[in-house]
XYZ file of C-alpha atoms in Angstrom:
669
model
C 1.809 32.657 8.688
C -1.361 32.675 10.776
C -1.697 34.148 14.228
C -2.947 31.401 16.628
C -4.920 33.980 18.571
C -7.154 34.479 15.519
C -8.684 31.021 15.930
C -8.172 30.432 19.649
C -11.389 29.061 21.259
C -13.108 31.304 23.766
C -12.510 30.730 27.511
C -14.735 27.984 28.887
C -15.572 26.723 25.395
C -13.200 23.745 25.555
C -14.494 20.861 27.728
C -12.384 19.450 30.548
C -12.748 15.805 29.457
C -10.912 13.202 27.335
C -11.056 13.705 23.601
C -9.322 14.011 20.243
C -8.599 17.286 18.457
C -7.759 18.292 14.879
C -5.930 21.353 13.586
C -6.843 22.411 10.019
C -5.068 24.793 7.647
C -6.670 27.586 5.617
C -7.762 25.080 2.934
C -9.509 22.842 5.457
C -6.890 20.095 5.336
C -6.222 18.313 8.615
C -2.577 18.985 9.488
C -2.399 17.555 13.021
C -4.378 15.073 15.141
C -3.834 14.638 18.866
C -5.529 13.149 21.912
C -5.713 14.386 25.482
C -6.866 13.266 28.901
C -8.105 16.847 29.340
C -8.868 18.739 26.144
C -8.906 22.067 27.987
C -5.405 21.694 29.422
C -3.885 20.287 26.224
C -5.352 22.799 23.784
C -4.571 25.735 26.081
C -0.909 24.757 25.895
C -0.895 25.445 22.134
C -2.070 29.052 22.547
C 0.657 30.370 24.844
C 3.446 32.763 23.844
C 5.003 31.451 20.590
C 8.485 31.973 22.030
C 7.766 29.298 24.661
C 6.636 26.645 22.152
C 8.824 23.943 20.641
C 9.896 25.014 17.116
C 7.909 22.186 15.493
C 4.807 23.002 17.542
C 5.233 26.683 16.675
C 5.321 25.820 12.950
C 2.169 23.735 13.288
C 0.055 26.313 15.141
C 1.092 29.102 12.766
C 0.237 26.937 9.755
C -3.181 26.044 11.184
C -6.249 28.222 10.737
C -8.754 26.429 12.970
C -9.056 23.745 15.640
C -11.905 21.370 16.451
C -12.366 18.525 18.907
C -14.464 15.450 19.681
C -15.251 14.404 23.245
C -15.003 10.687 24.137
C -15.761 8.705 27.277
C -12.368 7.129 28.029
C -8.721 7.523 27.120
C -8.854 4.162 25.302
C -11.564 5.524 22.987
C -9.419 8.612 22.411
C -6.475 6.402 21.455
C -8.578 4.453 18.944
C -10.103 7.609 17.414
C -6.694 9.267 17.133
C -5.350 6.231 15.248
C -8.366 6.195 12.902
C -8.062 9.914 12.086
C -4.320 9.769 11.502
C -4.867 6.893 9.094
C -7.736 8.678 7.321
C -6.369 12.226 7.025
C -2.595 11.563 6.861
C -1.764 14.845 8.687
C 1.548 16.418 7.715
C 2.573 17.308 11.302
C 1.951 13.853 12.823
C 4.667 11.258 13.171
C 4.113 8.672 10.412
C 6.373 5.677 10.270
C 7.481 4.557 6.845
C 8.483 0.938 6.266
C 12.028 0.928 4.969
C 10.925 -1.945 2.732
C 7.912 -4.128 2.081
C 8.723 -7.092 4.275
C 7.529 -10.525 3.088
C 5.630 -12.849 5.413
C 4.862 -16.546 5.306
C 1.090 -16.843 4.878
C -1.319 -19.774 5.134
C -4.693 -19.071 3.514
C -6.937 -20.773 6.066
C -9.925 -18.980 4.514
C -9.800 -21.284 1.464
C -11.240 -24.790 1.155
C -7.729 -26.108 0.482
C -5.334 -23.790 2.407
C -2.233 -22.682 0.547
C 1.229 -21.796 1.876
C 2.809 -18.815 0.104
C 4.933 -15.680 0.434
C 2.835 -12.533 0.869
C 3.568 -8.828 1.062
C 1.357 -5.828 1.728
C -1.706 -5.447 3.958
C -2.993 -8.457 5.854
C -6.172 -10.201 4.766
C -8.901 -11.680 6.894
C -8.748 -15.429 7.419
C -5.039 -15.735 6.550
C -2.452 -16.859 9.144
C 0.794 -14.866 8.933
C 4.266 -15.711 10.233
C 7.101 -13.214 10.110
C 7.798 -10.779 8.598
C 11.154 -11.999 7.285
C 14.081 -9.995 5.985
C 14.238 -11.952 2.692
C 11.761 -13.983 0.680
C 14.365 -16.691 0.050
C 14.551 -17.330 3.807
C 10.825 -18.148 3.776
C 11.162 -20.453 0.778
C 14.043 -22.367 2.360
C 12.010 -22.915 5.527
C 8.920 -23.969 3.596
C 10.930 -26.374 1.444
C 12.142 -28.149 4.580
C 8.708 -28.280 6.195
C 6.830 -29.535 3.130
C 8.487 -32.916 3.593
C 6.643 -33.314 6.896
C 3.605 -31.102 6.210
C 2.839 -31.556 2.472
C 0.469 -28.589 2.213
C -0.579 -27.122 -1.122
C 1.657 -24.278 -2.396
C 0.358 -23.937 -5.972
C -1.695 -21.074 -7.380
C -5.432 -21.321 -8.015
C -4.842 -21.716 -11.754
C -2.396 -24.605 -11.365
C -4.668 -26.261 -8.776
C -7.693 -26.021 -11.080
C -5.796 -27.320 -14.107
C -4.431 -30.324 -12.179
C -7.979 -31.066 -10.996
C -9.290 -30.907 -14.573
C -6.635 -33.165 -16.108
C -6.533 -35.540 -13.123
C -2.750 -35.322 -12.626
C -0.911 -33.524 -9.793
C 1.992 -31.167 -10.331
C 5.641 -32.077 -9.742
C 5.442 -31.482 -5.974
C 2.674 -34.062 -5.775
C 4.888 -36.655 -7.459
C 7.926 -36.035 -5.226
C 5.946 -36.112 -1.976
C 6.055 -32.407 -1.116
C 2.328 -31.938 -1.677
C -0.511 -34.172 -0.514
C -2.224 -33.515 -3.895
C -5.741 -32.603 -2.755
C -6.330 -31.462 -6.364
C -6.665 -35.114 -7.448
C -8.296 -36.392 -4.268
C -5.332 -38.111 -2.587
C -6.485 -36.472 0.633
C -9.832 -34.997 1.561
C -10.388 -31.325 2.296
C -10.585 -32.118 6.035
C -7.308 -34.077 6.001
C -5.552 -31.315 4.066
C -6.859 -28.654 6.486
C -5.513 -30.717 9.405
C -2.083 -30.715 7.720
C -2.284 -26.932 7.324
C -3.203 -26.516 11.003
C -0.230 -28.686 12.048
C 2.000 -26.552 9.806
C 0.690 -23.399 11.513
C 1.188 -24.903 14.992
C 4.796 -25.737 14.165
C 5.479 -22.244 12.770
C 3.837 -20.706 15.846
C 6.486 -22.333 18.047
C 4.684 -25.450 19.294
C 7.521 -27.684 18.089
C 8.479 -29.815 21.088
C 5.275 -31.861 21.274
C 5.302 -32.622 17.554
C 8.954 -33.683 17.532
C 8.411 -35.991 20.514
C 5.433 -37.557 18.751
C 7.483 -38.197 15.609
C 10.317 -39.707 17.646
C 7.893 -42.082 19.371
C 6.420 -43.091 16.008
C 9.956 -43.742 14.696
C 10.808 -45.934 17.698
C 7.521 -47.843 17.349
C 8.160 -48.433 13.653
C 11.685 -49.667 14.370
C 10.493 -52.061 17.103
C 7.936 -53.472 14.636
C 10.745 -53.856 12.046
C 9.131 -51.319 9.670
C 12.549 -49.937 8.892
C 11.613 -47.979 5.767
C 8.896 -46.095 7.666
C 11.294 -45.535 10.584
C 13.937 -44.136 8.208
C 11.381 -41.805 6.626
C 10.342 -40.530 10.071
C 14.008 -40.042 10.996
C 14.520 -37.897 7.897
C 11.365 -35.924 8.741
C 12.728 -35.203 12.221
C 16.053 -34.038 10.776
C 14.253 -31.740 8.319
C 12.241 -30.158 11.140
C 15.351 -29.671 13.263
C 17.154 -27.975 10.361
C 14.181 -25.645 9.933
C 14.254 -24.832 13.661
C 17.992 -24.130 13.557
C 17.349 -21.260 11.151
C 15.816 -19.343 14.087
C 18.157 -19.311 17.069
C 16.751 -19.549 20.589
C 16.956 -16.111 22.214
C 14.614 -16.577 25.191
C 14.859 -19.882 27.016
C 11.342 -19.852 28.484
C 9.596 -20.165 25.067
C 8.269 -16.608 25.369
C 5.896 -15.005 22.851
C 6.816 -11.313 22.754
C 7.486 -8.328 20.510
C 10.458 -6.094 21.330
C 10.394 -2.457 20.171
C 13.463 -0.195 20.312
C 13.923 3.408 19.155
C 16.995 5.318 17.952
C 16.557 9.045 17.384
C 18.162 12.412 16.865
C 16.734 15.910 16.639
C 15.187 15.397 13.195
C 14.477 11.698 12.648
C 13.811 8.450 14.472
C 14.147 4.769 13.582
C 12.133 1.965 15.145
C 13.110 -1.709 15.080
C 10.777 -4.570 16.025
C 11.763 -8.175 16.753
C 8.918 -10.729 16.748
C 9.773 -13.575 19.143
C 7.550 -16.668 19.146
C 8.305 -19.764 21.164
C 11.553 -18.169 22.310
C 12.841 -17.788 18.746
C 13.073 -14.671 16.572
C 10.437 -15.317 13.905
C 10.509 -11.916 12.211
C 12.021 -8.463 12.127
C 10.968 -5.145 10.640
C 11.874 -1.483 10.857
C 10.424 1.977 10.334
C 11.893 5.432 9.901
C 10.151 8.754 10.460
C 10.707 12.498 10.419
C 10.074 14.077 13.819
C 7.595 16.620 12.506
C 5.996 17.070 15.928
C 7.514 17.671 19.337
C 7.638 14.093 20.647
C 9.879 12.184 23.049
C 10.923 8.520 23.032
C 7.785 7.425 24.890
C 5.633 9.229 22.319
C 7.499 7.553 19.464
C 6.902 4.176 21.114
C 3.182 4.949 21.428
C 2.946 5.872 17.742
C 4.802 2.652 16.850
C 2.382 0.570 18.928
C -0.586 2.194 17.173
C 0.809 1.493 13.722
C 1.990 -2.013 14.574
C -1.241 -3.278 16.157
C -3.881 -0.892 14.785
C -5.163 -3.495 12.303
C -4.362 -6.642 14.321
C -6.612 -8.932 16.333
C -6.233 -12.040 18.482
C -2.906 -13.874 18.573
C -1.317 -11.314 16.218
C -0.967 -9.187 19.374
C 1.441 -11.119 21.670
C 1.036 -11.689 25.395
C 4.061 -9.511 26.114
C 5.304 -6.297 24.482
C 8.732 -5.090 25.600
C 9.536 -1.463 24.801
C 12.381 1.006 25.199
C 10.205 3.516 27.113
C 6.676 3.390 28.473
C 4.039 5.845 27.181
C 2.671 8.199 29.818
C 0.115 7.244 30.968
C 0.649 3.567 30.185
C -2.769 2.256 31.256
C -4.794 3.401 28.163
C -2.387 1.911 25.632
C -2.131 -1.341 27.627
C -5.935 -1.550 27.819
C -6.184 -0.860 24.083
C -3.723 -3.674 23.320
C -5.700 -5.984 25.610
C -8.898 -5.195 23.722
C -7.263 -6.055 20.408
C -5.848 -9.313 21.738
C -8.927 -10.282 23.741
C -6.772 -10.929 26.819
C -4.358 -9.045 29.052
C -1.155 -7.797 27.441
C 1.961 -7.060 29.492
C 3.561 -3.787 28.343
C 6.851 -3.059 30.111
C 10.545 -2.155 29.859
C 12.829 -5.206 30.459
C 15.109 -4.657 33.445
C 17.343 -7.747 33.636
C 18.291 -11.088 32.134
C 17.893 -12.397 28.582
C 15.105 -9.992 27.705
C 17.214 -6.956 28.594
C 20.124 -8.371 26.551
C 17.848 -8.980 23.573
C 16.456 -5.440 23.863
C 20.030 -4.150 23.636
C 20.414 -6.098 20.379
C 17.209 -4.592 19.004
C 18.471 -1.133 20.060
C 21.721 -1.651 18.135
C 19.701 -2.622 15.057
C 17.648 0.569 15.398
C 20.806 2.697 15.625
C 22.253 0.991 12.559
C 19.013 1.516 10.630
C 18.984 5.227 11.504
C 22.609 5.668 10.446
C 21.966 3.881 7.134
C 18.817 5.891 6.470
C 20.557 9.200 7.184
C 23.302 8.292 4.742
C 20.745 7.688 1.991
C 18.391 10.496 2.970
C 21.060 13.189 3.149
C 21.918 12.679 -0.492
C 18.270 12.323 -1.481
C 17.066 15.472 0.291
C 19.965 17.529 -0.989
C 19.442 16.334 -4.540
C 15.709 17.043 -4.569
C 16.126 20.500 -3.056
C 18.827 21.405 -5.556
C 16.707 20.097 -8.445
C 13.692 22.204 -7.474
C 15.877 25.280 -7.032
C 17.448 24.759 -10.466
C 14.025 24.405 -12.097
C 12.816 27.608 -10.411
C 15.909 29.492 -11.541
C 15.820 28.167 -15.120
C 12.108 28.943 -15.582
C 12.286 32.255 -13.698
C 9.723 31.185 -11.082
C 9.108 33.140 -7.891
C 9.681 30.039 -5.732
C 10.543 26.370 -6.034
C 7.656 24.378 -7.627
C 6.648 22.168 -4.690
C 3.770 20.633 -6.710
C 4.435 19.685 -10.332
C 1.832 18.139 -12.647
C 2.838 16.540 -15.947
C 0.556 15.615 -18.864
C 1.211 13.120 -21.662
C -0.891 11.910 -24.628
C -0.896 8.289 -25.824
C -2.669 6.538 -28.713
C -2.275 3.720 -31.250
C -2.427 5.073 -34.805
C -5.006 7.620 -33.727
C -7.219 5.097 -31.923
C -7.923 4.881 -28.164
C -6.486 8.353 -27.496
C -5.858 8.783 -23.762
C -3.906 11.123 -21.504
C -2.237 10.911 -18.121
C -1.652 13.395 -15.326
C 1.026 12.576 -12.752
C 1.797 14.621 -9.656
C 5.118 15.197 -7.896
C 5.158 16.965 -4.530
C 8.482 17.994 -2.968
C 10.193 16.063 -5.758
C 8.445 12.750 -4.944
C 5.668 10.986 -6.848
C 2.229 11.399 -5.283
C 0.511 8.407 -6.903
C -2.779 8.868 -5.101
C -3.184 12.119 -7.071
C -2.580 10.568 -10.516
C -5.456 10.935 -12.998
C -6.337 9.401 -16.387
C -8.349 10.970 -19.224
C -10.067 9.719 -22.362
C -9.793 12.270 -25.150
C -13.331 12.560 -26.491
C -13.644 16.096 -27.885
C -12.784 14.977 -31.424
C -11.810 11.895 -33.437
C -8.400 11.089 -34.865
C -4.833 11.911 -33.981
C -3.934 15.460 -32.937
C -1.603 15.702 -29.922
C -1.899 19.486 -29.744
C -5.706 19.523 -29.615
C -5.608 16.587 -27.171
C -3.265 18.476 -24.858
C -5.505 21.556 -24.965
C -8.590 19.477 -24.140
C -6.985 17.606 -21.238
C -5.424 20.665 -19.584
C -8.725 22.530 -19.992
C -10.665 19.692 -18.375
C -8.254 19.409 -15.454
C -8.313 23.105 -14.585
C -12.018 23.491 -15.320
C -12.560 20.873 -12.617
C -10.295 22.884 -10.319
C -12.386 26.021 -10.856
C -15.585 24.036 -10.309
C -14.260 22.805 -6.959
C -13.449 26.397 -5.987
C -16.971 27.455 -6.884
C -18.464 24.630 -4.805
C -16.536 25.681 -1.722
C -17.102 29.408 -2.156
C -13.440 30.215 -2.872
C -14.267 31.482 -6.372
C -16.122 34.480 -4.947
C -13.992 34.807 -1.875
C -14.798 38.447 -1.180
C -18.578 37.984 -1.264
C -18.387 34.929 0.997
C -16.165 36.723 3.464
C -18.478 39.723 3.574
C -21.529 37.545 4.124
C -19.783 35.624 6.863
C -20.302 32.291 5.061
C -18.010 29.450 6.157
C -15.951 27.742 3.480
C -14.768 24.154 3.613
C -11.819 24.575 1.282
C -10.859 21.629 -0.935
C -12.146 19.102 1.627
C -15.403 17.306 0.867
C -17.596 17.838 3.979
C -19.460 14.573 3.334
C -16.423 12.287 3.165
C -13.788 14.379 4.958
C -11.350 13.601 2.139
C -9.673 15.959 -0.351
C -11.738 16.693 -3.440
C -10.354 15.548 -6.769
C -8.460 18.250 -8.665
C -8.746 20.501 -5.602
C -5.115 21.679 -5.401
C -3.447 23.681 -8.193
C 0.209 23.043 -9.118
C 2.919 25.660 -9.265
C 4.208 24.159 -12.519
C 2.574 22.252 -15.394
C 4.943 20.154 -17.512
C 3.784 18.773 -20.866
C 5.455 16.020 -22.853
C 6.318 17.800 -26.076
C 7.727 20.920 -27.605
C 6.522 24.390 -28.545
C 3.086 23.402 -29.991
C 2.061 21.387 -26.921
C 3.283 24.125 -24.565
C 1.314 26.750 -26.502
C -1.823 24.578 -26.320
C -1.507 24.134 -22.548
C -0.868 27.862 -22.013
C -3.862 28.767 -24.184
C -6.076 26.444 -22.108
C -5.028 28.207 -18.888
C -5.520 31.674 -20.369
C -9.012 30.783 -21.606
C -9.929 29.823 -18.030
C -8.412 32.982 -16.576
C -5.664 31.149 -14.627
C -2.496 33.212 -14.421
C -0.580 31.862 -11.420
C 0.439 28.470 -12.877
C 3.675 28.221 -14.867
C 3.916 26.001 -17.975
C 6.853 24.326 -19.668
C 7.419 21.424 -22.054
C 10.182 18.852 -22.336
C 10.935 17.746 -25.897
C 12.274 14.211 -26.151
C 14.708 14.670 -29.029
C 17.243 16.989 -27.384
C 15.639 17.230 -23.899
C 14.991 20.922 -24.495
C 12.785 22.849 -22.078
C 10.254 25.039 -23.888
C 8.426 28.012 -22.369
C 5.255 29.684 -23.702
C 5.808 32.362 -26.386
C 9.573 31.722 -26.397
C 11.431 31.489 -29.701
C 14.285 29.455 -28.267
C 14.277 26.650 -25.697
C 15.948 26.724 -22.307
C 18.954 24.413 -22.338
C 19.745 22.853 -18.979
C 23.163 21.215 -18.519
C 23.168 17.444 -18.992
C 24.409 17.051 -15.415
C 21.667 19.309 -14.037
C 19.605 17.848 -11.212
C 16.716 20.000 -12.412
C 16.821 18.362 -15.844
C 16.943 14.895 -14.256
C 13.840 15.699 -12.213
C 11.928 16.979 -15.257
C 12.932 13.804 -17.105
C 11.684 11.623 -14.245
C 8.375 13.488 -14.156
C 7.982 13.256 -17.946
C 8.924 9.552 -18.056
C 6.464 8.742 -15.267
C 3.663 10.505 -17.142
C 4.603 8.592 -20.290
C 4.591 5.265 -18.417
C 1.222 5.969 -16.815
C -0.342 7.001 -20.151
C 1.052 3.966 -21.989
C -0.239 1.547 -19.327
C -3.736 3.061 -19.548
C -3.737 3.010 -23.342
C -2.625 -0.636 -23.401
C -5.312 -1.640 -20.919
C -7.992 -0.045 -23.112
C -6.559 -1.712 -26.217
C -6.423 -5.141 -24.567
C -10.083 -4.847 -23.526
C -11.145 -4.038 -27.072
C -9.002 -6.883 -28.484
C -10.561 -9.396 -26.083
C -14.024 -8.898 -27.576
C -15.044 -12.283 -29.033
C -17.898 -14.428 -30.233
C -19.667 -14.328 -26.865
C -20.115 -10.551 -27.155
C -22.645 -10.935 -29.981
C -24.918 -13.384 -28.152
C -28.205 -11.539 -27.498
C -29.145 -11.295 -23.828
C -25.775 -12.582 -22.583
C -24.475 -10.094 -20.041
C -21.031 -9.769 -18.521
C -21.920 -11.833 -15.420
C -23.074 -14.905 -17.333
C -20.247 -14.526 -19.823
C -17.748 -14.674 -16.963
C -19.627 -17.658 -15.472
C -19.338 -19.574 -18.769
C -15.609 -18.885 -19.088
C -15.030 -19.818 -15.446
C -16.967 -23.089 -15.830
C -15.316 -24.278 -19.058
C -11.918 -22.637 -18.673
C -11.645 -21.343 -22.251
C -13.658 -20.468 -25.364
C -12.194 -23.525 -27.079
C -13.715 -25.902 -24.513
C -16.985 -23.948 -24.544
C -17.164 -24.285 -28.343
C -16.917 -28.066 -28.073
C -19.577 -28.313 -25.322
C -23.139 -29.493 -25.984
C -26.238 -27.430 -25.240
C -26.978 -29.679 -22.249
C -23.490 -29.106 -20.842
C -23.865 -25.330 -21.268
C -27.189 -25.479 -19.411
C -25.327 -26.840 -16.360
C -23.781 -23.409 -15.791
C -25.749 -21.581 -13.052
C -27.980 -18.873 -14.500
C -27.842 -20.127 -18.103
C -31.157 -21.372 -19.494
C -31.715 -23.545 -22.533
C -32.571 -20.674 -24.875
C -29.393 -18.826 -23.920
C -27.368 -22.048 -24.199
C -28.675 -22.623 -27.714
C -27.800 -19.026 -28.654
C -24.273 -19.453 -27.283
C -23.754 -22.738 -29.140
C -25.056 -21.233 -32.386
C -22.872 -18.127 -32.085
C -19.739 -20.172 -31.417
C -20.527 -22.574 -34.248
C -20.880 -19.714 -36.731
C -17.788 -17.865 -35.513
C -14.500 -19.042 -36.945
C -11.758 -19.808 -34.414
C -10.002 -16.617 -33.464
C -6.506 -15.878 -34.681
C -4.094 -16.589 -31.812
C -3.146 -13.521 -29.829
C 0.550 -12.635 -29.863
C 2.549 -10.981 -27.105
C 4.109 -8.082 -29.007
C 6.952 -7.780 -26.503
C 8.164 -11.398 -26.748
C 6.569 -12.750 -29.938
C 4.987 -15.607 -27.995
C 1.505 -16.900 -28.824
C -0.918 -16.384 -25.937
C -2.900 -19.529 -25.275
C -6.695 -19.383 -25.127
C -6.651 -20.503 -21.504
C -4.412 -17.587 -20.596
C -6.600 -15.163 -22.531
C -9.700 -16.464 -20.771
C -7.978 -16.128 -17.411
C -7.107 -12.525 -18.224
C -10.688 -11.889 -19.275
C -12.021 -13.322 -16.029
C -9.434 -11.450 -13.905
């Protein structure tokens, strides 16, 4: 535990101006990011008597070893910089909302020549119009199925679209009238884009004008005795009305607004957001967070606004944002939202009427989400804590292993030998820390030698990182007064690879693999990392230089955790080994063509679709591919003519033959 007075800035050193500050721990990791209207007043508040600080703030300042700050011109700039740093450094003491699920959205890819309607998850992409998010993907598909009757926009993948274009026949949706079939030229690119824009307008809530236009067209068709056309328009109107009924009207004045409510207790908080467009609820999402910093409801709302709109621009930020409590001060966050929208944004707490009633509904959803999360989390936290304690007790460790690294070796009959390293922190997978290795110190199959090589390489890199930062000769650096950066790269501000040592190394295997890993650590002079192995046959836990294994009860939470770590390492190693094997198996006749690089090889496969079609092409047709000259085309034709057709590839999991087109698509992708 550090004494905050040891790194407290000198009086008068902190400027009295807006800015953003960062607290770092002894390893140089950023553990907290904050902003302030006055840096001097805010930072001074952290260095008062520890007894007067909030318990969470006290934990943060005693964990920190240094503080630094950046001065900005306005509070809006401070807000933007704070958001950027929280996203970049992921500080452990900042509130970070976690999506309770990956919510699907309805997306229209307006950045393509022929826009496509599809279900999308994950981060938003530039040039794509999003509607939602929705609670379930099937709700999106039902809505789209109704709307395609009126707006027959393309929904097929790029592969299906290209194939239909090549064979000159549309897919099933084109035949039943739920796609305008731009792939075969039934509509032009401009006409199809207009359909996509009408689809987007309808989803955005501009429904009344379009329905009135359809009704007028139906009446005109009936008066001209075009009864079939009138009946078709009538059915279109009914389909649109059924789609609209799926989203009940909640605000009568066709408001575009987001409503944000918070439910909290001493330890956690849940946020619920309702997206209202055109007076109808078009999407809903929720987040849950640990209250790792001393923050009130207004602060939680501010963090939610930053996460919700930090990557958004334009209409994705609504005209009105209704919240449970206003941040203090409210002007900077309102100005920041206005900058992202490009127009004024109203940020307020609803006081009366339908909006207040709807906010109460959102609040009830937040309370329900918090109660559900606590039910799940209580069991999860208890289980993980008990598992780590059982592992520490069984292996006779000084403390619970908060960071566990597991290594596994994978190969195919001694070929393509690879290894994986997976990381679990606090009992949860830390996938950003996973690493893959190619075993290259020797040829052939030897799991014990492979394990020794991989563990040696991992911890040799760790020692190299310590040497770079001056931690290896800590005493000399301290005497000379040299600053150390810890495991943070000063050029990128990000953690160095292999910078943090684990408390426990787990290897997939028995006594020989454990002995190899222990020998690798001893050769490097590392003595503070424990080693164990988990043998698959009887799930025995082996320790270095032990004649008998440690037997954990079958119902032990510690054993379950070791199994999960081992199985994850096995999965990660197998996936890497298979990817290497598939690359080597995809080598074909084109690889022997002199002067044909990867770029032109991909261009040929993209142009013809498969090696089979390329083999049947003439030299003149091959020359049509951009970047391919006649000499290269002749070499390609000669190589393919000499090569016998490849034996069909077989999916070993299903026994199915993989078509050449699919293989070519995999090679291109």
